[in-house]
Amino acid sequence: MKKLISGIKPTGQLTLGNYIGAIKQFVKLQNEYESFIFVADLHAITTPQNKKQLQKLIKELVALYLACGLDSSKNTIYLQSENPYHAHLSWVLNCHTYLGELNRMTQFKDKAAKLKKEGIPAGLYTYPVLMASDILLYDADVVPVGDDQKQHVEITRRLAERFNNKYGSTFKIPDVIITSTGARIKDLQDPTKKMDKSSVSDKGVILMLDPIESIKQKIRRAVTDNDSIIKFDEKNKPGISNLINIYANLKDISIKETEEEFKKANYGDFKEAVANLVTEVLKPIQDKYHQIINSNIIDDILNQGIEKALPLAKAKCEYVSKKIGLGRP
Ligand code: ATP
Ligand code: LTN
């Protein structure tokens, strides 16, 4: 069976963007791939985090993975920092990465701009190399992510190819999987910006655990435009296009089918339909989440996950070390 790997950072409450761009894909693909889904806590600390809050978010993220339908018999669900080999391989790959490559990463530029006053951690700069290690450590065939992570999977491929050319075949070259609709869900108040869990915008971000009525309000108040045609046009109608993306994705239909379904509707009716669909999807997830978060299952799942992930990662790191001449002769 081919392998899949992906992770999410415990940097905030998960958004509808995280669900559509990432988790929904994990759930769909778990039947086709042997899946490794982790909590990227080492990635989370590339921007400043509060210790107590981080602990809470780690637990919540595992509960949400499960509530969304990740099956622990099909997925190895684990905590990144419990596996020291991620950081080990990351160091080795750092020594094979050029500064010029890291300078081109758009996520780094965006996040660094926000941290100018406090200082920009070196870890934020080398973040893509840690992500490459996460992926290459398990010989993953595919990496399902949102559009913003595509560049990081591309650098992963480049690093793997460089290493293979220098030391002989060592790493599998992974492919990115990006959903055709909803690869970049936008903020409802500023539809030119990505919906982000670390964002300060409250009205523009739908949190997966937001109260149902508040989700509906946020969608009803989403910024649109002045004409009243429900047509996908990201440049001129970013707000409506964002809602079309959300609807099409959650209903598993195309953009065209969505336009056709609402060709006679007004914006009010369309927003109501989007609000109903989003809450229909999120309500059962929220119910399950509340059962899971108060049970002991989270520790069991993480124990089981790390037990499977650790020996695989250890073996790969030892193999890599041998290839480059590290360790005792
Ligand atoms: P942060 O704001 O802390 O950078 P984030 O919301 O971007 O966080 P990540 O942990 O970086 O979340 O992302 C987890 C996964 O969700 C990634 O695969 C990412 O591409 C995807 N994702 C995040 N936001 C969106 C979005 N708005 N639309 C589609 N996919 C998204
Ligand atoms: N950088 C990703 C999270 C992440 C990831 C990974 C995703 C860390 N390591 C490995 C896929 C594969 C993000 O979403 N910000």
CSV table of N, CA, C and O in Angstrom, one decimal, residues 106-208:
chain,number,residue,atom,x,y,z
A,106,THR,N,7.5,31.8,0.2
A,106,THR,CA,6.6,32.9,0.4
A,106,THR,C,6.0,32.9,1.8
A,106,THR,O,5.8,33.9,2.4
A,107,GLN,N,5.8,31.7,2.4
A,107,GLN,CA,5.2,31.7,3.7
A,107,GLN,C,6.2,32.3,4.7
A,107,GLN,O,5.8,33.0,5.6
A,108,PHE,N,7.5,32.0,4.5
A,108,PHE,CA,8.5,32.6,5.4
A,108,PHE,C,8.4,34.2,5.3
A,108,PHE,O,8.4,34.9,6.3
A,109,LYS,N,8.3,34.7,4.1
A,109,LYS,CA,8.3,36.1,3.9
A,109,LYS,C,7.1,36.7,4.6
A,109,LYS,O,7.2,37.7,5.3
A,110,ASP,N,5.9,36.1,4.5
A,110,ASP,CA,4.7,36.6,5.1
A,110,ASP,C,4.8,36.6,6.6
A,110,ASP,O,4.5,37.6,7.3
A,111,LYS,N,5.2,35.4,7.1
A,111,LYS,CA,5.3,35.3,8.6
A,111,LYS,C,6.4,36.2,9.2
A,111,LYS,O,6.2,36.7,10.3
A,112,ALA,N,7.5,36.3,8.5
A,112,ALA,CA,8.6,37.0,9.0
A,112,ALA,C,8.3,38.5,9.1
A,112,ALA,O,8.6,39.2,10.0
A,113,ALA,N,7.5,39.0,8.1
A,113,ALA,CA,7.1,40.4,8.1
A,113,ALA,C,6.3,40.7,9.4
A,113,ALA,O,6.4,41.9,9.9
A,114,LYS,N,5.5,39.8,9.9
A,114,LYS,CA,4.7,40.0,11.1
A,114,LYS,C,5.6,40.0,12.4
A,114,LYS,O,5.1,40.4,13.4
A,115,LEU,N,6.8,39.4,12.3
A,115,LEU,CA,7.6,39.2,13.5
A,115,LEU,C,8.8,40.2,13.5
A,115,LEU,O,9.7,40.0,14.3
A,116,LYS,N,8.8,41.1,12.6
A,116,LYS,CA,10.0,42.0,12.5
A,116,LYS,C,10.4,42.7,13.8
A,116,LYS,O,11.5,42.7,14.2
A,117,LYS,N,9.3,43.1,14.6
A,117,LYS,CA,9.7,43.8,15.8
A,117,LYS,C,10.2,42.9,16.9
A,117,LYS,O,11.2,43.2,17.6
A,118,GLU,N,9.6,41.7,17.0
A,118,GLU,CA,10.1,40.8,18.1
A,118,GLU,C,11.3,40.0,17.7
A,118,GLU,O,12.0,39.5,18.6
A,119,GLY,N,11.7,40.0,16.4
A,119,GLY,CA,12.8,39.2,16.0
A,119,GLY,C,12.3,37.9,15.3
A,119,GLY,O,11.3,37.4,15.7
A,120,ILE,N,13.0,37.5,14.2
A,120,ILE,CA,12.6,36.4,13.4
A,120,ILE,C,13.4,35.2,13.8
A,120,ILE,O,14.6,35.1,13.6
A,121,PRO,N,12.7,34.1,14.3
A,121,PRO,CA,13.5,32.9,14.7
A,121,PRO,C,14.1,32.2,13.5
A,121,PRO,O,13.4,32.1,12.5
A,122,ALA,N,15.3,31.7,13.7
A,122,ALA,CA,15.9,30.9,12.7
A,122,ALA,C,15.1,29.7,12.3
A,122,ALA,O,15.0,29.3,11.1
A,123,GLY,N,14.3,29.2,13.3
A,123,GLY,CA,13.5,28.0,13.0
A,123,GLY,C,12.4,28.3,12.0
A,123,GLY,O,11.9,27.4,11.2
A,124,LEU,N,11.9,29.5,11.9
A,124,LEU,CA,10.9,29.9,11.0
A,124,LEU,C,11.5,29.9,9.5
A,124,LEU,O,10.9,29.5,8.6
A,125,TYR,N,12.8,30.2,9.5
A,125,TYR,CA,13.5,30.2,8.2
A,125,TYR,C,13.7,28.8,7.7
A,125,TYR,O,13.6,28.5,6.5
A,126,THR,N,14.1,27.9,8.6
A,126,THR,CA,14.4,26.5,8.2
A,126,THR,C,13.2,25.6,8.3
A,126,THR,O,13.3,24.4,8.1
A,127,TYR,N,12.0,26.1,8.6
A,127,TYR,CA,10.8,25.3,8.7
A,127,TYR,C,10.6,24.4,7.5
A,127,TYR,O,10.2,23.2,7.7
A,128,PRO,N,10.8,24.8,6.2
A,128,PRO,CA,10.5,23.9,5.1
A,128,PRO,C,11.4,22.7,5.1
A,128,PRO,O,11.0,21.6,4.6
A,129,VAL,N,12.6,22.8,5.8
A,129,VAL,CA,13.5,21.7,5.8
A,129,VAL,C,13.0,20.6,6.9
A,129,VAL,O,13.1,19.4,6.6
A,130,LEU,N,12.4,21.1,7.9
A,130,LEU,CA,11.8,20.2,8.9
A,130,LEU,C,10.6,19.5,8.3
A,130,LEU,O,10.4,18.3,8.4
A,131,MET,N,9.9,20.3,7.5
A,131,MET,CA,8.7,19.7,6.8
A,131,MET,C,9.2,18.6,5.8
A,131,MET,O,8.6,17.5,5.7
A,132,ALA,N,10.3,18.9,5.1
A,132,ALA,CA,10.8,17.9,4.2
A,132,ALA,C,11.2,16.6,4.9
A,132,ALA,O,11.0,15.5,4.5
A,133,SER,N,11.8,16.8,6.1
A,133,SER,CA,12.2,15.6,6.9
A,133,SER,C,11.0,14.8,7.4
A,133,SER,O,11.0,13.6,7.3
A,134,ASP,N,9.9,15.5,7.8
A,134,ASP,CA,8.7,14.8,8.2
A,134,ASP,C,8.2,13.8,7.1
A,134,ASP,O,7.8,12.7,7.3
A,135,ILE,N,8.4,14.4,5.8
A,135,ILE,CA,7.8,13.6,4.7
A,135,ILE,C,8.8,12.5,4.3
A,135,ILE,O,8.4,11.3,4.1
A,136,LEU,N,10.1,12.8,4.2
A,136,LEU,CA,11.0,11.9,3.6
A,136,LEU,C,11.4,10.7,4.6
A,136,LEU,O,11.7,9.6,4.2
A,137,LEU,N,11.2,11.0,5.9
A,137,LEU,CA,11.5,10.0,6.9
A,137,LEU,C,10.6,8.8,6.8
A,137,LEU,O,11.0,7.7,7.2
A,138,TYR,N,9.4,8.9,6.2
A,138,TYR,CA,8.5,7.7,6.1
A,138,TYR,C,8.4,7.2,4.7
A,138,TYR,O,7.5,6.5,4.4
A,139,ASP,N,9.2,7.7,3.8
A,139,ASP,CA,9.1,7.4,2.4
A,139,ASP,C,7.6,7.6,1.8
A,139,ASP,O,7.1,6.7,1.2
A,140,ALA,N,7.1,8.7,2.2
A,140,ALA,CA,5.7,9.0,1.8
A,140,ALA,C,5.6,9.1,0.2
A,140,ALA,O,6.5,9.7,-0.4
A,141,ASP,N,4.5,8.6,-0.3
A,141,ASP,CA,4.3,8.8,-1.8
A,141,ASP,C,3.5,10.0,-2.0
A,141,ASP,O,3.7,10.7,-3.0
A,142,VAL,N,2.6,10.4,-1.1
A,142,VAL,CA,1.7,11.6,-1.3
A,142,VAL,C,1.6,12.4,-0.1
A,142,VAL,O,1.7,11.9,1.1
A,143,VAL,N,1.4,13.7,-0.3
A,143,VAL,CA,1.3,14.7,0.8
A,143,VAL,C,0.0,15.5,0.5
A,143,VAL,O,0.1,16.5,-0.3
A,144,PRO,N,-1.1,15.3,1.2
A,144,PRO,CA,-2.3,16.1,0.9
A,144,PRO,C,-2.2,17.4,1.8
A,144,PRO,O,-2.0,17.3,3.0
A,145,VAL,N,-2.2,18.5,1.2
A,145,VAL,CA,-2.1,19.8,1.9
A,145,VAL,C,-2.9,20.9,1.1
A,145,VAL,O,-3.4,20.7,0.0
A,146,GLY,N,-3.1,22.0,1.8
A,146,GLY,CA,-3.7,23.2,1.1
A,146,GLY,C,-2.7,23.8,0.2
A,146,GLY,O,-1.5,23.6,0.3
A,147,ASP,N,-3.2,24.7,-0.6
A,147,ASP,CA,-2.4,25.3,-1.7
A,147,ASP,C,-1.2,26.1,-1.1
A,147,ASP,O,-0.1,26.1,-1.7
A,148,ASP,N,-1.3,26.6,0.1
A,148,ASP,CA,-0.2,27.4,0.7
A,148,ASP,C,1.1,26.6,1.0
A,148,ASP,O,2.2,27.1,1.2
A,149,GLN,N,0.9,25.2,1.0
A,149,GLN,CA,2.0,24.4,1.4
A,149,GLN,C,2.7,23.7,0.2
A,149,GLN,O,3.6,23.0,0.3
A,150,LYS,N,2.2,24.1,-1.0
A,150,LYS,CA,2.7,23.4,-2.3
A,150,LYS,C,4.2,23.7,-2.4
A,150,LYS,O,4.9,22.8,-2.8
A,151,GLN,N,4.6,24.9,-2.2
A,151,GLN,CA,6.0,25.3,-2.3
A,151,GLN,C,6.9,24.5,-1.4
A,151,GLN,O,8.0,24.2,-1.8
A,152,HIS,N,6.4,24.2,-0.2
A,152,HIS,CA,7.2,23.4,0.7
A,152,HIS,C,7.3,21.9,0.2
A,152,HIS,O,8.3,21.3,0.5
A,153,VAL,N,6.3,21.4,-0.4
A,153,VAL,CA,6.4,20.0,-1.0
A,153,VAL,C,7.4,20.1,-2.2
A,153,VAL,O,8.2,19.1,-2.4
A,154,GLU,N,7.4,21.2,-2.9
A,154,GLU,CA,8.3,21.3,-4.0
A,154,GLU,C,9.8,21.3,-3.5
A,154,GLU,O,10.6,20.6,-4.1
A,155,ILE,N,10.0,22.0,-2.5
A,155,ILE,CA,11.4,22.0,-2.0
A,155,ILE,C,11.8,20.7,-1.4
A,155,ILE,O,12.9,20.2,-1.5
A,156,THR,N,10.8,20.0,-0.8
A,156,THR,CA,11.0,18.6,-0.3
A,156,THR,C,11.5,17.7,-1.5
A,156,THR,O,12.5,16.9,-1.4
A,157,ARG,N,10.8,17.8,-2.6
A,157,ARG,CA,11.2,17.0,-3.8
A,157,ARG,C,12.6,17.3,-4.2
A,157,ARG,O,13.4,16.4,-4.5
A,158,ARG,N,12.9,18.6,-4.2
A,158,ARG,CA,14.2,19.0,-4.7
A,158,ARG,C,15.3,18.5,-3.8
A,158,ARG,O,16.4,18.0,-4.2
A,159,LEU,N,15.1,18.6,-2.5
A,159,LEU,CA,16.1,18.1,-1.5
A,159,LEU,C,16.3,16.6,-1.6
A,159,LEU,O,17.4,16.1,-1.6
A,160,ALA,N,15.2,15.9,-1.8
A,160,ALA,CA,15.3,14.5,-2.0
A,160,ALA,C,16.1,14.1,-3.2
A,160,ALA,O,17.0,13.2,-3.2
A,161,GLU,N,15.8,14.8,-4.3
A,161,GLU,CA,16.5,14.5,-5.6
A,161,GLU,C,18.0,14.8,-5.4
A,161,GLU,O,18.9,14.1,-5.9
A,162,ARG,N,18.3,16.0,-4.8
A,162,ARG,CA,19.7,16.4,-4.6
A,162,ARG,C,20.5,15.3,-3.8
A,162,ARG,O,21.6,14.9,-4.1
A,163,PHE,N,19.8,14.8,-2.7
A,163,PHE,CA,20.4,13.8,-1.8
A,163,PHE,C,20.7,12.5,-2.6
A,163,PHE,O,21.7,11.9,-2.5
A,164,ASN,N,19.6,12.1,-3.3
A,164,ASN,CA,19.7,10.9,-4.1
A,164,ASN,C,20.9,11.0,-5.1
A,164,ASN,O,21.6,10.0,-5.3
A,165,ASN,N,21.0,12.1,-5.7
A,165,ASN,CA,22.1,12.3,-6.8
A,165,ASN,C,23.4,12.2,-6.1
A,165,ASN,O,24.4,11.6,-6.7
A,166,LYS,N,23.5,12.7,-4.9
A,166,LYS,CA,24.9,12.8,-4.3
A,166,LYS,C,25.2,11.5,-3.6
A,166,LYS,O,26.4,11.1,-3.7
A,167,TYR,N,24.3,10.8,-3.0
A,167,TYR,CA,24.6,9.6,-2.2
A,167,TYR,C,24.0,8.3,-2.7
A,167,TYR,O,24.2,7.3,-2.1
A,168,GLY,N,23.3,8.4,-3.8
A,168,GLY,CA,22.6,7.2,-4.3
A,168,GLY,C,21.2,7.1,-3.7
A,168,GLY,O,20.9,7.8,-2.7
A,169,SER,N,20.4,6.4,-4.4
A,169,SER,CA,18.9,6.4,-4.1
A,169,SER,C,18.6,6.2,-2.6
A,169,SER,O,19.0,5.1,-2.0
A,170,THR,N,18.1,7.1,-2.0
A,170,THR,CA,17.8,7.1,-0.5
A,170,THR,C,16.3,7.4,-0.2
A,170,THR,O,15.7,6.8,0.6
A,171,PHE,N,15.9,8.5,-0.8
A,171,PHE,CA,14.5,9.0,-0.5
A,171,PHE,C,13.5,8.8,-1.7
A,171,PHE,O,13.9,9.0,-2.8
A,172,LYS,N,12.3,8.6,-1.3
A,172,LYS,CA,11.2,8.5,-2.3
A,172,LYS,C,10.8,10.0,-2.6
A,172,LYS,O,10.8,10.8,-1.8
A,173,ILE,N,10.5,10.3,-3.9
A,173,ILE,CA,10.1,11.6,-4.3
A,173,ILE,C,8.6,11.7,-4.1
A,173,ILE,O,7.9,11.0,-4.9
A,174,PRO,N,8.1,12.5,-3.2
A,174,PRO,CA,6.7,12.6,-2.9
A,174,PRO,C,5.9,13.5,-3.9
A,174,PRO,O,6.4,14.4,-4.4
A,175,ASP,N,4.6,13.1,-4.1
A,175,ASP,CA,3.7,14.0,-4.9
A,175,ASP,C,2.8,14.8,-3.9
A,175,ASP,O,2.3,14.2,-2.9
A,176,VAL,N,2.5,16.0,-4.3
A,176,VAL,CA,1.5,16.8,-3.5
A,176,VAL,C,0.1,16.4,-4.0
A,176,VAL,O,-0.1,16.1,-5.2
A,177,ILE,N,-0.8,16.4,-3.1
A,177,ILE,CA,-2.3,16.3,-3.4
A,177,ILE,C,-3.0,17.5,-3.0
A,177,ILE,O,-3.0,17.8,-1.8
A,178,ILE,N,-3.6,18.2,-3.9
A,178,ILE,CA,-4.3,19.4,-3.5
A,178,ILE,C,-5.8,19.3,-4.1
A,178,ILE,O,-6.0,18.9,-5.2
A,179,THR,N,-6.7,19.6,-3.2
A,179,THR,CA,-8.1,19.4,-3.6
A,179,THR,C,-8.5,20.4,-4.8
A,179,THR,O,-7.9,21.5,-4.8
A,180,SER,N,-9.3,20.0,-5.7
A,180,SER,CA,-9.6,20.9,-6.9
A,180,SER,C,-10.5,22.1,-6.5
A,180,SER,O,-10.3,23.2,-7.0
A,181,THR,N,-11.3,21.9,-5.5
A,181,THR,CA,-12.1,23.1,-5.0
A,181,THR,C,-11.7,23.3,-3.5
A,181,THR,O,-11.5,22.4,-2.8
A,182,GLY,N,-11.5,24.6,-3.1
A,182,GLY,CA,-11.2,24.8,-1.7
A,182,GLY,C,-9.8,24.7,-1.3
A,182,GLY,O,-9.5,24.5,-0.1
A,183,ALA,N,-8.8,24.7,-2.2
A,183,ALA,CA,-7.4,24.6,-1.8
A,183,ALA,C,-6.9,25.8,-1.1
A,183,ALA,O,-5.9,25.7,-0.4
A,184,ARG,N,-7.6,26.9,-1.2
A,184,ARG,CA,-7.3,28.1,-0.4
A,184,ARG,C,-8.5,28.8,-0.1
A,184,ARG,O,-9.0,29.7,-0.8
A,185,ILE,N,-9.1,28.5,1.1
A,185,ILE,CA,-10.4,29.1,1.5
A,185,ILE,C,-10.0,30.5,2.0
A,185,ILE,O,-9.0,30.7,2.7
A,186,LYS,N,-10.8,31.5,1.7
A,186,LYS,CA,-10.4,32.9,2.0
A,186,LYS,C,-11.2,33.4,3.3
A,186,LYS,O,-12.2,32.9,3.6
A,187,ASP,N,-10.6,34.4,3.8
A,187,ASP,CA,-11.2,35.1,5.0
A,187,ASP,C,-12.6,35.7,4.5
A,187,ASP,O,-12.6,36.3,3.4
A,188,LEU,N,-13.6,35.5,5.3
A,188,LEU,CA,-15.0,36.0,4.8
A,188,LEU,C,-15.1,37.5,4.8
A,188,LEU,O,-15.9,38.1,4.1
A,189,GLN,N,-14.2,38.2,5.6
A,189,GLN,CA,-14.3,39.7,5.6
A,189,GLN,C,-13.3,40.3,4.7
A,189,GLN,O,-13.4,41.4,4.3
A,190,ASP,N,-12.2,39.5,4.3
A,190,ASP,CA,-11.2,40.0,3.4
A,190,ASP,C,-10.9,38.9,2.4
A,190,ASP,O,-9.9,38.2,2.6
A,191,PRO,N,-11.8,38.6,1.4
A,191,PRO,CA,-11.6,37.5,0.6
A,191,PRO,C,-10.4,37.5,-0.4
A,191,PRO,O,-10.3,36.6,-1.2
A,192,THR,N,-9.5,38.4,-0.1
A,192,THR,CA,-8.2,38.3,-0.9
A,192,THR,C,-7.2,37.6,0.0
A,192,THR,O,-6.1,37.3,-0.4
A,193,LYS,N,-7.5,37.4,1.3
A,193,LYS,CA,-6.6,36.8,2.2
A,193,LYS,C,-7.0,35.4,2.6
A,193,LYS,O,-8.2,35.1,2.6
A,194,LYS,N,-6.0,34.5,2.9
A,194,LYS,CA,-6.3,33.2,3.3
A,194,LYS,C,-7.0,33.1,4.7
A,194,LYS,O,-6.6,33.9,5.5
A,195,MET,N,-7.9,32.3,4.8
A,195,MET,CA,-8.6,32.1,6.2
A,195,MET,C,-7.5,31.3,7.0
A,195,MET,O,-7.1,30.2,6.7
A,196,ASP,N,-7.1,32.0,8.1
A,196,ASP,CA,-6.0,31.5,8.9
A,196,ASP,C,-6.3,31.3,10.3
A,196,ASP,O,-7.0,32.1,10.9
A,197,LYS,N,-5.8,30.2,10.9
A,197,LYS,CA,-6.2,30.0,12.3
A,197,LYS,C,-5.4,30.9,13.2
A,197,LYS,O,-5.9,31.2,14.3
A,198,SER,N,-4.3,31.5,12.8
A,198,SER,CA,-3.6,32.4,13.7
A,198,SER,C,-4.0,33.9,13.4
A,198,SER,O,-3.4,34.8,13.9
A,199,SER,N,-5.1,34.0,12.6
A,199,SER,CA,-5.5,35.4,12.2
A,199,SER,C,-6.2,36.1,13.4
A,199,SER,O,-6.8,35.4,14.2
A,200,VAL,N,-6.1,37.4,13.4
A,200,VAL,CA,-6.8,38.1,14.4
A,200,VAL,C,-8.3,38.4,14.0
A,200,VAL,O,-9.1,38.7,14.8
A,201,SER,N,-8.5,38.2,12.7
A,201,SER,CA,-9.9,38.5,12.2
A,201,SER,C,-10.9,37.5,12.8
A,201,SER,O,-10.7,36.3,12.4
A,202,ASP,N,-11.8,37.9,13.6
A,202,ASP,CA,-12.7,36.9,14.2
A,202,ASP,C,-13.9,36.7,13.3
A,202,ASP,O,-14.3,35.6,13.0
A,203,LYS,N,-14.4,37.8,12.7
A,203,LYS,CA,-15.7,37.7,11.9
A,203,LYS,C,-15.4,37.0,10.5
A,203,LYS,O,-16.3,36.5,9.9
A,204,GLY,N,-14.2,37.0,10.1
A,204,GLY,CA,-13.9,36.5,8.8
A,204,GLY,C,-13.4,35.0,8.8
A,204,GLY,O,-13.3,34.4,7.8
A,205,VAL,N,-13.2,34.5,10.0
A,205,VAL,CA,-12.7,33.1,10.1
A,205,VAL,C,-13.8,32.2,10.8
A,205,VAL,O,-14.3,32.5,11.8
A,206,ILE,N,-14.1,31.1,10.1
A,206,ILE,CA,-15.0,30.1,10.7
A,206,ILE,C,-14.2,29.1,11.4
A,206,ILE,O,-13.4,28.3,10.8
A,207,LEU,N,-14.4,29.0,12.7
A,207,LEU,CA,-13.7,28.0,13.5
A,207,LEU,C,-14.6,26.7,13.5
A,207,LEU,O,-15.8,26.8,13.6
A,208,MET,N,-13.9,25.6,13.4
A,208,MET,CA,-14.7,24.3,13.3
A,208,MET,C,-15.6,24.1,14.6
A,208,MET,O,-16.6,23.5,14.5
